[in-house]
Amino acid sequence: MMILRFCALLQLISVIASQAALFQTPAIQSVAPGSTHKMHCHTGWLAWATVQWYKRQNQKHLQLVYVVTHYNHPSGRFSGEINDKSTIYTLIISGVQANDSGVYYCATKEYSTAPFKFGNGSKLLITGSPIIYLLTLPPEDISGMKIIPLVCLVKKVDPDSFTVLWNVSGHITGAQTDSGIIGSDGTYTIRSLIILPAEIWGSGALCKCVVQINSSVNLLSESVSSQSGIDYSPCFTGCIFLLSGSLCALLLLLMVVLTGRRRCRNRQTGNRKRGEELKDSRAGAQENATIYARLVVNADSAL
C-alpha cells in the first residue's frame, strides 16, 4: 500500500513539473536610455545549468540575445549572473538603447533531452522626453463628413505614469486610448482617439491633446481647428498605418464608410450629368438629321 502511494506521489510530482512555467521578474519595467537593467528568471530546481534569454518585438520571432551559464563571459552590452543556489538566472543589459524595447523570455530544460520551458515574460520599455503628435485629415477630405476623427500619438512615455485627455475649446474630456505598442524605433507609443461632430468642428472649436504625467505635470500638443491652417501633409495619411487594434479598426471603418458615401454621391452626380448630355445629344441629332420623304410622280400624257 505504501509503495502504491509513493508511486502515485511521484507521478503527481512529474505532472506538476511538466506543467510548471518559469517565473520572471519584473513583469514590466520602464527605463531611460543609457541605464542598466536587470531581469530575473526564477527557475527553482528546473534549470539544467543553462538559461537562454530571448527577445520578441511586435509579435515577431524570438531572437536569442544571451545564454546565462556559470562560465559565460559578457557579450557586448549583455551579461548574466546566477545566485548562490543556482535558482535565479539574471540577464543584465548595460547602456540600454531604444531598440532594446520588447518582451524578454527565459527558457531552460530540466535535463538535456527534455523540451524547453519558457518564462511568463518581462516587458522592457524605453522612455525619455515625451513627444506628442496631433493627427487629423486634410481639409479636402473632411469636407462633407458628419464626424471628424482626431488622433493623438504620444511616444517615449511610461505607461503607468500618465493619462491622455482632450481639451476642446476649454472643455476637458477623456477619449478612447489603447494599450500601446512598441514602435519600429523601439519607443513605446500610446494612441488616443476622439470623434467630433461636424457642427463642433465647423464652428472653429480649438482642439489640443493633453498628456498628464503623475497627475501634476501637463504636456500640451499643438492646437488644431477647422480654421487653424495646420500643415496636414505629413499627418494622418502617413501615420494611420502605425495604428493597431480597436483604434485602427474604428478609423479604417469610418474612412471606408465616408469614402463610400462620397463615391456614391459622385457616381450619382456623374450618371445624372451623363444622362443630360445623352438627352441633349439625342435632341441635337434630331434637329440636324436629314428628313427623307417618298415622292410620287405622275406621268404627263402629253409627253
Tab-separated table of C-alpha atoms in Angstrom, residues 24-26 29-40 53-57 63-68 74-81 89-105 122-126:
chain	number	residue	atom	x	y	z
A	24	GLN	CA	10.160	36.138	-14.337
A	25	THR	CA	10.573	39.495	-12.589
A	26	PRO	CA	9.874	42.314	-13.119
A	29	GLN	CA	9.771	47.952	-16.416
A	30	SER	CA	10.312	51.399	-17.938
A	31	VAL	CA	13.905	52.633	-18.089
A	32	ALA	CA	15.744	55.594	-19.572
A	33	PRO	CA	18.319	55.201	-22.365
A	34	GLY	CA	21.863	54.628	-21.113
A	35	SER	CA	20.868	52.963	-17.845
A	36	THR	CA	21.500	49.376	-16.721
A	37	HIS	CA	18.588	46.977	-16.414
A	38	LYS	CA	18.278	43.523	-14.839
A	39	MET	CA	15.569	40.907	-15.317
A	40	HIS	CA	15.419	37.657	-13.377
A	53	TRP	CA	17.196	34.661	-22.889
A	54	TYR	CA	15.134	35.656	-25.938
A	55	LYS	CA	13.692	38.984	-27.053
A	56	ARG	CA	10.485	39.485	-29.010
A	57	GLN	CA	9.357	42.733	-30.632
A	63	GLN	CA	15.629	36.411	-31.035
A	64	LEU	CA	18.306	34.832	-28.830
A	65	VAL	CA	20.195	37.627	-27.023
A	66	TYR	CA	22.251	35.830	-24.350
A	67	VAL	CA	22.848	32.500	-22.618
A	68	VAL	CA	23.424	32.619	-18.845
A	74	PRO	CA	29.757	39.243	-21.268
A	75	SER	CA	28.728	39.632	-24.899
A	76	GLY	CA	28.694	43.289	-25.825
A	77	ARG	CA	26.150	45.047	-23.619
A	78	PHE	CA	24.641	41.749	-22.418
A	79	SER	CA	25.855	39.727	-19.450
A	80	GLY	CA	24.417	37.454	-16.774
A	81	GLU	CA	24.666	36.353	-13.181
A	89	TYR	CA	19.385	33.369	-13.606
A	90	THR	CA	19.645	37.104	-14.319
A	91	LEU	CA	20.033	38.909	-17.643
A	92	ILE	CA	21.876	42.242	-17.416
A	93	ILE	CA	21.645	44.905	-20.160
A	94	SER	CA	24.138	47.753	-19.883
A	95	GLY	CA	23.770	51.061	-21.705
A	96	VAL	CA	20.128	50.438	-22.600
A	97	GLN	CA	19.159	51.590	-26.097
A	98	ALA	CA	15.802	52.272	-27.760
A	99	ASN	CA	15.947	49.043	-29.771
A	100	ASP	CA	16.219	47.043	-26.519
A	101	SER	CA	12.473	47.516	-26.031
A	102	GLY	CA	10.491	44.292	-26.206
A	103	VAL	CA	9.311	41.297	-24.236
A	104	TYR	CA	12.074	39.030	-22.904
A	105	TYR	CA	11.570	35.332	-22.229
A	122	SER	CA	9.302	40.522	-18.875
A	123	LYS	CA	8.406	43.659	-20.859
A	124	LEU	CA	11.100	46.320	-21.184
A	125	LEU	CA	10.047	49.819	-22.282
A	126	ILE	CA	12.460	52.611	-23.139
